[in-house]
Coordinates of C-alpha atoms and ligand atoms in Angstrom, one line a residue:
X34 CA 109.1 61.8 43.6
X35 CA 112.7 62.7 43.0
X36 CA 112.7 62.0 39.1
X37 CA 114.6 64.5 36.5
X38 CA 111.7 66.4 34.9
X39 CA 112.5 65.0 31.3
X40 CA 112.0 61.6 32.1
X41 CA 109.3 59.5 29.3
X42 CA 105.9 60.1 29.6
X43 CA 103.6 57.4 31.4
X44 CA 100.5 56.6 33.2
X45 CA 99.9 58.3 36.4
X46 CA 101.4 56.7 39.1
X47 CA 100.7 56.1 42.6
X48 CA 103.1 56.0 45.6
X49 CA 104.3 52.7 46.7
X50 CA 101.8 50.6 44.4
X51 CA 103.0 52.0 41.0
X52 CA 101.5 53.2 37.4
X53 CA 98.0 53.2 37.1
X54 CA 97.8 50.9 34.2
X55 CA 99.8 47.8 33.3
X56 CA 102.1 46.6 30.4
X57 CA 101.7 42.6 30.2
X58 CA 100.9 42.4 26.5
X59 CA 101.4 43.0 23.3
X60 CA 98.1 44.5 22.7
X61 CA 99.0 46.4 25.8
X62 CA 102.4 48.0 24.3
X63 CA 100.7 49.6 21.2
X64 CA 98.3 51.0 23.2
X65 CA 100.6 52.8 25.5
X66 CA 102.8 53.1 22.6
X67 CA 99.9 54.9 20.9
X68 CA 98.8 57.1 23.9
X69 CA 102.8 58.1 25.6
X70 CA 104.7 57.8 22.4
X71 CA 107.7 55.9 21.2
X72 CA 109.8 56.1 24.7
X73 CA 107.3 55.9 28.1
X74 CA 107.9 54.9 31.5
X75 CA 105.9 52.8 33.8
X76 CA 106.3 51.9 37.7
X77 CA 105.9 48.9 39.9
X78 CA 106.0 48.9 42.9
X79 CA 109.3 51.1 43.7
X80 CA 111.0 50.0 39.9
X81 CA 110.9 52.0 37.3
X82 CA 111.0 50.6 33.2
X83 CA 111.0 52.4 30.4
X84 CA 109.8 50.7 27.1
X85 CA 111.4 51.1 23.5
X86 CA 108.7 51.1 20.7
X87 CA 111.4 51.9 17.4
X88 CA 114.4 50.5 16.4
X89 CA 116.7 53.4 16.9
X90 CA 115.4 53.9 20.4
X91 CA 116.8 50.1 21.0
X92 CA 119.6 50.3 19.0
X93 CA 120.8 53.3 20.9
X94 CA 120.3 52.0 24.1
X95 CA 121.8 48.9 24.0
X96 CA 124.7 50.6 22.0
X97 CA 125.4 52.1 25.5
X98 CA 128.0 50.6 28.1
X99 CA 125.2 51.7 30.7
X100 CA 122.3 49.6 29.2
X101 CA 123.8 46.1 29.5
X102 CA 123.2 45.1 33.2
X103 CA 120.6 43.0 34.6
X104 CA 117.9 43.8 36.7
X105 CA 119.0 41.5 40.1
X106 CA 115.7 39.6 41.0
X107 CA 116.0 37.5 44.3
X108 CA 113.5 35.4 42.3
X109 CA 116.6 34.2 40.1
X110 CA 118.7 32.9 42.1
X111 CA 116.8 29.7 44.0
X112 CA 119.2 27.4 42.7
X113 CA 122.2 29.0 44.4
X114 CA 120.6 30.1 47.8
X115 CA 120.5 33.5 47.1
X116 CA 124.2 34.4 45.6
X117 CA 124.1 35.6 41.8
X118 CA 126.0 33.4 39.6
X119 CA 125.8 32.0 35.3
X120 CA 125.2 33.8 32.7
X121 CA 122.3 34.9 31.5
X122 CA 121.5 37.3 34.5
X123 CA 124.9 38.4 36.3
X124 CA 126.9 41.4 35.6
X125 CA 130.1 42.9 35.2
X126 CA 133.5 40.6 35.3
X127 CA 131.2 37.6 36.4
X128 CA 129.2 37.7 33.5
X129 CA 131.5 38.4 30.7
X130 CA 133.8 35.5 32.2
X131 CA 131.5 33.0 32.3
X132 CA 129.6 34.8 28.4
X133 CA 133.5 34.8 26.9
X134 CA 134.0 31.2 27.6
X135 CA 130.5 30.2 26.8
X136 CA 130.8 31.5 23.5
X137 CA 134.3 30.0 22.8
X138 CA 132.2 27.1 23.6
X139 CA 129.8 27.6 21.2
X140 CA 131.9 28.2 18.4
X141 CA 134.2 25.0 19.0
X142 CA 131.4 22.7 19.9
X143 CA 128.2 24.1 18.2
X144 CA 129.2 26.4 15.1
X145 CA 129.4 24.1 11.5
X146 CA 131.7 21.4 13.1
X147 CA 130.1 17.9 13.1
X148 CA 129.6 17.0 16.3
X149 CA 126.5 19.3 16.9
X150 CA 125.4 18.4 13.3
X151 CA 125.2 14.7 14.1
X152 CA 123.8 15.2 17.1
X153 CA 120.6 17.6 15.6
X154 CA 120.5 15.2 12.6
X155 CA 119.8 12.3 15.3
X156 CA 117.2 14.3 17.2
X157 CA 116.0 15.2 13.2
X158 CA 115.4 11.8 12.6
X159 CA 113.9 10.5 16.0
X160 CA 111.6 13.4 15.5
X161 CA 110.4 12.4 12.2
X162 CA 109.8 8.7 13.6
X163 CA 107.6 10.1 16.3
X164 CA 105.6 12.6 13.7
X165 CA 104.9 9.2 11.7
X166 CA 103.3 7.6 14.8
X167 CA 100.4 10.6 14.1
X168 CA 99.6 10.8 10.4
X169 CA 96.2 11.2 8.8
X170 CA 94.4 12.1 12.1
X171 CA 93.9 15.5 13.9
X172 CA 96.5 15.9 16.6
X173 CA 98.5 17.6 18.4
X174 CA 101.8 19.5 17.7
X175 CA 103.4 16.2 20.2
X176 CA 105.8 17.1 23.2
X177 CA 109.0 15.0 21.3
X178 CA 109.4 18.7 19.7
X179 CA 110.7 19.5 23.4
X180 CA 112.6 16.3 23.8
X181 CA 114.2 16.5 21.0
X182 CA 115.1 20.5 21.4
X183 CA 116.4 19.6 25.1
X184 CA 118.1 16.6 23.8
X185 CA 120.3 19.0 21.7
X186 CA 120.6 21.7 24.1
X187 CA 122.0 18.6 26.2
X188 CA 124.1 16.6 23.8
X189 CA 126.0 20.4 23.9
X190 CA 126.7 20.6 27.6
X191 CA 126.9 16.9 28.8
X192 CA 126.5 14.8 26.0
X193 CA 124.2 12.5 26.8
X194 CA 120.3 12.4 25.4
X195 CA 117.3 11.0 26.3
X196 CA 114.2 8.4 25.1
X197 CA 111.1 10.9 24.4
X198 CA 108.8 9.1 27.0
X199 CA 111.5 9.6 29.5
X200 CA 109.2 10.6 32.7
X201 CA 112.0 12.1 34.7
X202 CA 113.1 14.8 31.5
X203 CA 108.9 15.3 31.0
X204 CA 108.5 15.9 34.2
X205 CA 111.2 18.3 34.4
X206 CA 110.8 20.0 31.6
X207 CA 106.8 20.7 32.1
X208 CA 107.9 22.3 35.1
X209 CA 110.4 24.6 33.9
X210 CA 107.8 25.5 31.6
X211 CA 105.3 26.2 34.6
X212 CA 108.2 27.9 36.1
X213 CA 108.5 30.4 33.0
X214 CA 105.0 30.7 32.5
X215 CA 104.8 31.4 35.9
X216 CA 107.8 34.2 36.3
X217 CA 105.2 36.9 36.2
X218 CA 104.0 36.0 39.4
X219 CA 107.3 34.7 41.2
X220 CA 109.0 37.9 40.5
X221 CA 106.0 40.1 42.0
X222 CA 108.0 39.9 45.8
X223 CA 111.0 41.1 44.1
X224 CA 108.8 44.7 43.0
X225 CA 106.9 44.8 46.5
X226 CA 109.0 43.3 48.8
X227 CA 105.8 43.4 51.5
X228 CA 104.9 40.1 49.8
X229 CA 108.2 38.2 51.1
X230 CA 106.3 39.0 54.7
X231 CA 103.5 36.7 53.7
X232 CA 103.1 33.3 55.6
X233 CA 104.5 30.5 53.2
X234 CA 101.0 29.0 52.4
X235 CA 100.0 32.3 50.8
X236 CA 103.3 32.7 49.3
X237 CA 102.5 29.1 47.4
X238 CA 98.7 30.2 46.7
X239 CA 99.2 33.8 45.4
X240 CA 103.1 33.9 44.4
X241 CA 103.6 30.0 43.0
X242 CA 106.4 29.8 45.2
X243 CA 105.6 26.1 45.3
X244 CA 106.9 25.8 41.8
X245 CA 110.2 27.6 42.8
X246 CA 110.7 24.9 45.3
X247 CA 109.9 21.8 43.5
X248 CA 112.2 22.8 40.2
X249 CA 114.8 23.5 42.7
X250 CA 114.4 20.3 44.4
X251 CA 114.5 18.2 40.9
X252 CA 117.6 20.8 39.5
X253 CA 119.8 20.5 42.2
X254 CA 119.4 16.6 42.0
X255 CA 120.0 16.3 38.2
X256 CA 123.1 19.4 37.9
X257 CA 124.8 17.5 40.8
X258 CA 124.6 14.3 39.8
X259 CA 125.8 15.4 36.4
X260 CA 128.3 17.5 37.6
X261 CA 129.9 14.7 39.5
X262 CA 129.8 12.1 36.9
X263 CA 131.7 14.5 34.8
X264 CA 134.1 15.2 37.6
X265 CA 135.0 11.7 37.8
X266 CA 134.7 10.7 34.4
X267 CA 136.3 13.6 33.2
X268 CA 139.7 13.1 30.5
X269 CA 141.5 16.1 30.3
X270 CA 143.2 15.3 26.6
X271 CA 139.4 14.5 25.5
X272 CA 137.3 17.5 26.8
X273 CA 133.9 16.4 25.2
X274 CA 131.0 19.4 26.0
X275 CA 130.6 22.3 28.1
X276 CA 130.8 20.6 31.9
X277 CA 134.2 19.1 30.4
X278 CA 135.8 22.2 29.1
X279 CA 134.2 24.2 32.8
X280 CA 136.1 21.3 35.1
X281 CA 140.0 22.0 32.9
X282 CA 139.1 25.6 32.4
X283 CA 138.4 26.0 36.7
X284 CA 141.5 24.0 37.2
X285 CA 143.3 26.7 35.3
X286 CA 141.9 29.5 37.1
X287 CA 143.1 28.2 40.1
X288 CA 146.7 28.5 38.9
X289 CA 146.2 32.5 38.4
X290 CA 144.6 33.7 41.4
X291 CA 144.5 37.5 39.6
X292 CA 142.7 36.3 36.8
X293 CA 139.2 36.2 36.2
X294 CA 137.6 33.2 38.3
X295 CA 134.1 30.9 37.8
X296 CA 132.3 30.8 41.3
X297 CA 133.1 27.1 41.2
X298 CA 130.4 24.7 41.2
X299 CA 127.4 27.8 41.7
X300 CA 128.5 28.9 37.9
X301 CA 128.4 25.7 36.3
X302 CA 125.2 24.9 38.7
X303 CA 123.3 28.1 37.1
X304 CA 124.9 27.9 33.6
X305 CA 123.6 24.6 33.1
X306 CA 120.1 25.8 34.2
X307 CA 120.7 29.0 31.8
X308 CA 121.1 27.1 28.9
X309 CA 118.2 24.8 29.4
X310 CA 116.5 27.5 30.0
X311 CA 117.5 30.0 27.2
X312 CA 118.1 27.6 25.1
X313 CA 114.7 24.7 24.6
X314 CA 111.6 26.7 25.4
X315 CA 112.8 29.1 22.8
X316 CA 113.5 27.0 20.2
X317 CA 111.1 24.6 20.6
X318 CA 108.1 27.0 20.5
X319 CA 109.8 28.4 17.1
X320 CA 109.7 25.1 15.5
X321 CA 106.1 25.0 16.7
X322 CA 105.2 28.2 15.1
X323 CA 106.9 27.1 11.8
X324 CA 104.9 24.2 11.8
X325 CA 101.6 26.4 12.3
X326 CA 102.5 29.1 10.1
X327 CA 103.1 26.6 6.9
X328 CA 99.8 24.5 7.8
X329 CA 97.9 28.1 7.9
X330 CA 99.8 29.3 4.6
X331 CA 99.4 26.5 1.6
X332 CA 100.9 28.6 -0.4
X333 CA 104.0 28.9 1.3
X334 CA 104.3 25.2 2.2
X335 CA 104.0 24.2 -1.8
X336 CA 107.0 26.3 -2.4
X337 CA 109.1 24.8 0.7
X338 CA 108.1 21.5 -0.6
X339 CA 109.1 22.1 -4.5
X340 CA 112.2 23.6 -3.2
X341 CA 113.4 21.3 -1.3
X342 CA 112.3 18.5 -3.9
X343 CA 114.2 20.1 -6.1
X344 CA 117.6 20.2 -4.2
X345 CA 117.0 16.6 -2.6
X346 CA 116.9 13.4 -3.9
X347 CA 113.5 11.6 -2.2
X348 CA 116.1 9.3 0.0
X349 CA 118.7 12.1 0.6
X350 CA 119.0 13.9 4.0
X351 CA 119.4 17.4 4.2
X352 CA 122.9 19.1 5.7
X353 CA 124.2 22.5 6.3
X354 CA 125.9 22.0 2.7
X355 CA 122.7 22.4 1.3
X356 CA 122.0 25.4 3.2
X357 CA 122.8 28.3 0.1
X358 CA 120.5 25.6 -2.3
X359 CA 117.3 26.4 0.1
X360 CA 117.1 30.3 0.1
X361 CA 113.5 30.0 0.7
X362 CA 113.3 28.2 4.1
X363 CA 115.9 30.3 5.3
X364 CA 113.8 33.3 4.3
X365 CA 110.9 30.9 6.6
X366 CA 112.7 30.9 9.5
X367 CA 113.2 34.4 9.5
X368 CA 109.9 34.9 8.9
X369 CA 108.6 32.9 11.5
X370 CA 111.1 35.3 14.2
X371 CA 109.8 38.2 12.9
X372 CA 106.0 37.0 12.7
X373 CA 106.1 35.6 16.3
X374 CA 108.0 37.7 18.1
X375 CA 109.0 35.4 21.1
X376 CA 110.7 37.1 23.0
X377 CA 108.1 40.1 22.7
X378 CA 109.9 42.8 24.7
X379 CA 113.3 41.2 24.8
X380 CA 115.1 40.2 28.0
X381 CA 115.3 43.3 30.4
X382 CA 118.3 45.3 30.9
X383 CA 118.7 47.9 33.8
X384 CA 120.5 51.2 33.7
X385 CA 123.6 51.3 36.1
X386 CA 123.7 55.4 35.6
X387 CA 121.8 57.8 34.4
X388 CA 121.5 58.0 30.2
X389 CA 120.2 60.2 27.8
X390 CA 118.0 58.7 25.3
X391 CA 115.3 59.6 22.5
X392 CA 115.9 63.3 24.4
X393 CA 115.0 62.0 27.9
X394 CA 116.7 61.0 30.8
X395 CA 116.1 57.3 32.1
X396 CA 117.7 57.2 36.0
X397 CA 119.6 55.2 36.9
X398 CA 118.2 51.6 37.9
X399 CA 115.7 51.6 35.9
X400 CA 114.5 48.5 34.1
X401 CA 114.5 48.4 29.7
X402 CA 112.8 46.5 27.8
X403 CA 113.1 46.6 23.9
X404 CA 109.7 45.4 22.7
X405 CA 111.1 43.7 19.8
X406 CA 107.3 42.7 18.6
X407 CA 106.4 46.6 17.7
X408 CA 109.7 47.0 15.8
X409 CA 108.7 43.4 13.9
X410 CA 105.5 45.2 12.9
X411 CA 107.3 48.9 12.1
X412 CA 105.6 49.6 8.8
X413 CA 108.2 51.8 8.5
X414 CA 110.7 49.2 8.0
X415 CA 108.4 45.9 7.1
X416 CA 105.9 46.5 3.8
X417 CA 102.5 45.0 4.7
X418 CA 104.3 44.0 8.3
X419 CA 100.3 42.1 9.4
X420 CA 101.3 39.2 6.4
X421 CA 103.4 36.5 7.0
X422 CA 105.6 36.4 3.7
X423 CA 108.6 34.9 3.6
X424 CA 108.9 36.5 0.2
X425 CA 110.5 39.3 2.2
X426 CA 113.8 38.0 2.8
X427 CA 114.4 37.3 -1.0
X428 CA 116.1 39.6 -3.4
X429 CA 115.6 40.1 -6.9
X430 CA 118.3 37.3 -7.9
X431 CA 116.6 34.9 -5.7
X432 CA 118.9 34.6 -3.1
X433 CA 118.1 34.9 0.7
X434 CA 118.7 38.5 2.1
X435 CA 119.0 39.3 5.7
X436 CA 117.6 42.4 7.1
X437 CA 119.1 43.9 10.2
X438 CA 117.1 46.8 10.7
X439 CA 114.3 46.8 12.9
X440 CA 114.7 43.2 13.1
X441 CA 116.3 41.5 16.3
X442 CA 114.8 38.1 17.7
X443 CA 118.1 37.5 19.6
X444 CA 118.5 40.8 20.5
X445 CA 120.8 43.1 19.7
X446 CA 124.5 44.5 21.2
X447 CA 126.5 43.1 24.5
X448 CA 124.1 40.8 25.7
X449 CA 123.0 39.5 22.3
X450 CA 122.0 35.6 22.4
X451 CA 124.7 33.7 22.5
X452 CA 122.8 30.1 21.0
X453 CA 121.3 32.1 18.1
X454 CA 123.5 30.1 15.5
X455 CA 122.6 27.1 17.3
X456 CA 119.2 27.8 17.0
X457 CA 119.3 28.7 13.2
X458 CA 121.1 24.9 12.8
X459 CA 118.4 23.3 14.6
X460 CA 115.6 24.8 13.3
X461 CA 117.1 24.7 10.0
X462 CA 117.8 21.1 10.2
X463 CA 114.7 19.9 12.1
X464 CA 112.4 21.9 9.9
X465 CA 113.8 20.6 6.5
X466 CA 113.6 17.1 7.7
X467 CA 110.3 17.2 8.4
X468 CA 109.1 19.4 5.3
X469 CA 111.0 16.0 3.4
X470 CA 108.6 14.1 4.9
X471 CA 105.1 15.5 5.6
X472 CA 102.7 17.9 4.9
X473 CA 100.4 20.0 7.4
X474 CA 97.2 21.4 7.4
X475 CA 94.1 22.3 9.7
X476 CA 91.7 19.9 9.9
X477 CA 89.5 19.9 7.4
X478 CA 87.1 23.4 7.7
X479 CA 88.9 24.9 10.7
X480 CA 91.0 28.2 10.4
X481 CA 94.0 27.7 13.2
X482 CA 94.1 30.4 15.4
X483 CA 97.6 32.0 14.8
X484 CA 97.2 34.5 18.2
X485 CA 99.2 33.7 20.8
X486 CA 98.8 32.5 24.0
X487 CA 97.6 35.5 26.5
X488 CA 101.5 35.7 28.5
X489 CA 103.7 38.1 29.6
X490 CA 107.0 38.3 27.5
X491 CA 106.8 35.8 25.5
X492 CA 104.6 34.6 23.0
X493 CA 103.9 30.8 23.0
X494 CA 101.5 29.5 19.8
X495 CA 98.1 27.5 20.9
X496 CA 98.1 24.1 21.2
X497 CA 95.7 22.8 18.2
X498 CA 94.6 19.7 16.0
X499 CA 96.5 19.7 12.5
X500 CA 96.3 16.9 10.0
X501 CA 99.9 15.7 9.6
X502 CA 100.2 13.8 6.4
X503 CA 102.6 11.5 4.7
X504 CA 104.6 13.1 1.5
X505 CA 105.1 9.8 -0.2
X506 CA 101.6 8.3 0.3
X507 CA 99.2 11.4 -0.9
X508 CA 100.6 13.9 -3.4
X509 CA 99.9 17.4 -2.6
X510 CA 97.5 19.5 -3.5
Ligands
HEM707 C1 114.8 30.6 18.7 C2 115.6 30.5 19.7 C3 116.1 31.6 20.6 C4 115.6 32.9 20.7 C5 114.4 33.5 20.0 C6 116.5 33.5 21.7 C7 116.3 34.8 22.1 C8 117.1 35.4 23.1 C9 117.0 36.8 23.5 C10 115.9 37.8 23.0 C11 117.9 37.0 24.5 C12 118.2 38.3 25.3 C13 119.1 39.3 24.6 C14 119.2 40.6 25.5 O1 119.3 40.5 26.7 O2 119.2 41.7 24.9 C15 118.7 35.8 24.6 C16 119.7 35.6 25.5 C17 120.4 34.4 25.7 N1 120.2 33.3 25.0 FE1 118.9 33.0 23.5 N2 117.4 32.6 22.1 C18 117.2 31.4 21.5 C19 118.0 30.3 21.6 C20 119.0 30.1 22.5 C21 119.8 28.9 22.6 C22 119.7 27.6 21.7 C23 120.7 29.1 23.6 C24 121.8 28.2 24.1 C25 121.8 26.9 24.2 C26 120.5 30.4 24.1 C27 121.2 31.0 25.1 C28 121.1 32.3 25.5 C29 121.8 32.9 26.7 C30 122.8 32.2 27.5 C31 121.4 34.2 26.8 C32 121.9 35.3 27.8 C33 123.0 36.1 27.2 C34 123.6 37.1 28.2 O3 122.8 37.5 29.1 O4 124.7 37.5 28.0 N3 119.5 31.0 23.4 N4 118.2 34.9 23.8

């Protein structure tokens, strides 16, 4: 094939089909990272992708101007009937539009102003309510963590919330979780384009296309409808959230016709969806690995608990004020991104020319991923990477201490997360609340099983029995 001759080592290949081995999971990156090196290249189907194992290796590429685009999967776009549009997977003027208002947005809405605070404390406090219902008997981790994580993402971009037995938001929240769990097979047609030739009944069977449909059948009902309300609800003096400032910013397009432009209702239609998307699945499943890590690690839960006993009165409720008193469940959270690794490999990029990188050349079109998980475990950067220690992001006086290097849950460069400080409040917020008020631990004589699920790119914790218990009725160990 017509590839430069210093392209990344790889597994063989085979024409039309692709590499002769497969990249799904984690377990799978060492191992290729162990056999090809830092830098290696795989095929599928006609794509190329080339995987980054070390830090330098990402920060290099994504410190390129050619390492920012998206790979365009038709797959994507089933909200919009095929035309690209939002943010999270667009390129060029189109994406750094809608990314520049977005995070204007986040900043005047979100970042350490009130309005998001009271909104996460509400969800906080809800939360707690519904832990209470499930003390002193195994159970589950309950779905309100996803309620309540949606709720916010919500109260952001159209300010309303919902009840956490709401069957409409369940409903359409377990299948945009089928729908991400499920992307691994709905973006197969997109590497072997044979597959689109399949008759529709195979399509459902082998590709899940069915899921496709119904999400897009229960989205385009609920953007709409909130769309419209907005639209005719909507007081320009008072902007409230996202739709709000979308409608008056639109309006001012219109009166520049040179200057950059939303796709009308298509953007706002897929940047609703992105947010969701980026925005509760991710931040949900952190909270839920916080929760397991501190039931699995006594040790750190009895500090957690002393400090934030020590900083709060038993009937005061925590607040960003608070935040430089609580050093140590910062340095938790951080922990927890590092020792989970959602977003394993990152979010794929694509190369829109040919680069140089690590000494090789990756052509043009070809698909990056930054497996984020291997430079979380880089003993290189991480002492005794395989413990979960919190203990880590402490210095010497104490205080929290952030690492940069080798450490990037949210990414890192141009297309960098743009909810990250949102997700810090939340989970900084939620978390503390519920530290206040209970304790967790495995049932009695089980060991939880900290592994994660078996899942392409991301890394979702098993659903398991704790015992959730009640701070104020049963003093701790
Ligand atoms: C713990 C929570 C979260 C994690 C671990 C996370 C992680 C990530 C990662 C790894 C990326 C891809 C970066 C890249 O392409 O290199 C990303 C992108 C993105 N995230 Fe997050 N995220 C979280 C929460 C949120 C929240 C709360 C929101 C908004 C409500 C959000 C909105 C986005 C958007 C819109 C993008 C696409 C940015 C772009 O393509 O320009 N994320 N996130």
């Amino acid at each position: 094939e017509n590839l430069p001759n210093n392209v990344p080592k790889g597994p063989l290949t085979i024409p039309g089909l692709g590499s002769l081995d497969y990249c799904l999971y984690l377990s799978d990156m060492r191992r290729l990272r162990d056999k090809y090196g830092d830098i290696f290249l795989m095929k599928m189907g006609s794509k190329y992708m080339v995987y980054l194992c070390n830090y330098q290796l990402v920060k290099e590429a994504f410190s390129s101007p050619h390492v920012v685009d998206r790979p365009q999967f038709q797959m994507l776009w089933f909200l919009t009937d095929g035309v690209p549009a939002g943010v999270a997977f667009t390129d060029g003027e189109q994406w750094s539009t809608l990314r520049k208002f977005l995070m204007r947005q986040m900043r005047n809405l979100g970042m350490g102003k009130s309005y998001m605070e009271d909104a996460i404390m509400s969800e906080a406090r809800k939360l707690a309510n519904d832990f209470e219902k499930r003390v002193d008997k195994p159970a589950k981790i309950p779905k309100s963590v996803e309620v309540s994580v949606l709720n916010i993402v919500w109260q952001l971009v159209a300010n309303k919330d919902y009840e956490y037995d709401d069957k409409k938001v369940i409903d359409l929240m377990d299948l945009m979780h089928k729908w991400f769990v499920d992307t691994g097979y709905l973006v197969l047609p997109d590497f072997f384009p044979i597959l689109n030739y399949l008759p529709k009944f195979l399509r459902n069977y082998l590709l899940k296309e069915h899921i496709t449909d119904e999400l897009k059948k229960k989205c385009i009902d609920f953007t709409k409808e909130t769309i419209e309300e907005h639209r005719a609800n909507l007081d320009c003096d008072n902007p409230v959230d996202v739709i709000d400032h979308y409608l008056i910013e639109m309006d001012e397009q219109q009166k520049n016709p040179n200057g950059p432009q939303f796709k009308s209702d298509l953007d706002l239609t897929m940047t609703i969806f992105d947010l969701f998307a980026a925005g509760f699945d991710t931040t949900s499943s952190t909270l839920r690995w916080l929760i397991l890590y501190v039931a699995s690690h006594p040790e750190v839960q009895r500090k957690l608990h002393e400090e934030i006993d020590s900083v709060l009165q038993s009937d005061e409720e925590i607040s960003l004020n608070h935040k430089d008193s609580l050093p140590y469940l910062e340095a938790t959270i951080y922990e927890t991104h590092r020792y989970c690794s959602f977003a394993m490999a990152g979010v794929f990029h694509q190369t829109s020319k040919d680069i140089q990188l690590g000494g090789h050349t990756i052509p043009k079109g070809t698909h990056v991923y930054a497996c984020q998980a291997l430079c979380h475990e880089d003993p290189n950067y991480w002492k005794e990477p395989e413990k979960f220690q919190p203990e880590r992001f402490i210095d010497e006086n104490g205080k929290f201490k952030s690492q940069k290097e080798s450490f990037m849950p949210f990414g890192i460069g141009r297309r960098q997360c743009i909810g990250e400080a949102l997700a810090h409040m939340e989970l900084y917020l939620v978390f503390a609340m519920l530290l206040q008020k209970f304790h967790f631990a495995p049932p009695q004589g089980v060991t939880l099983d900290l592994e994660p699920k078996q899942q392409p790119l991301v890394h979702y914790c098993k659903d398991q029995d704790l015992i959730i218990t009640l701070r104020n009725t049963k003093p701790e160990e």
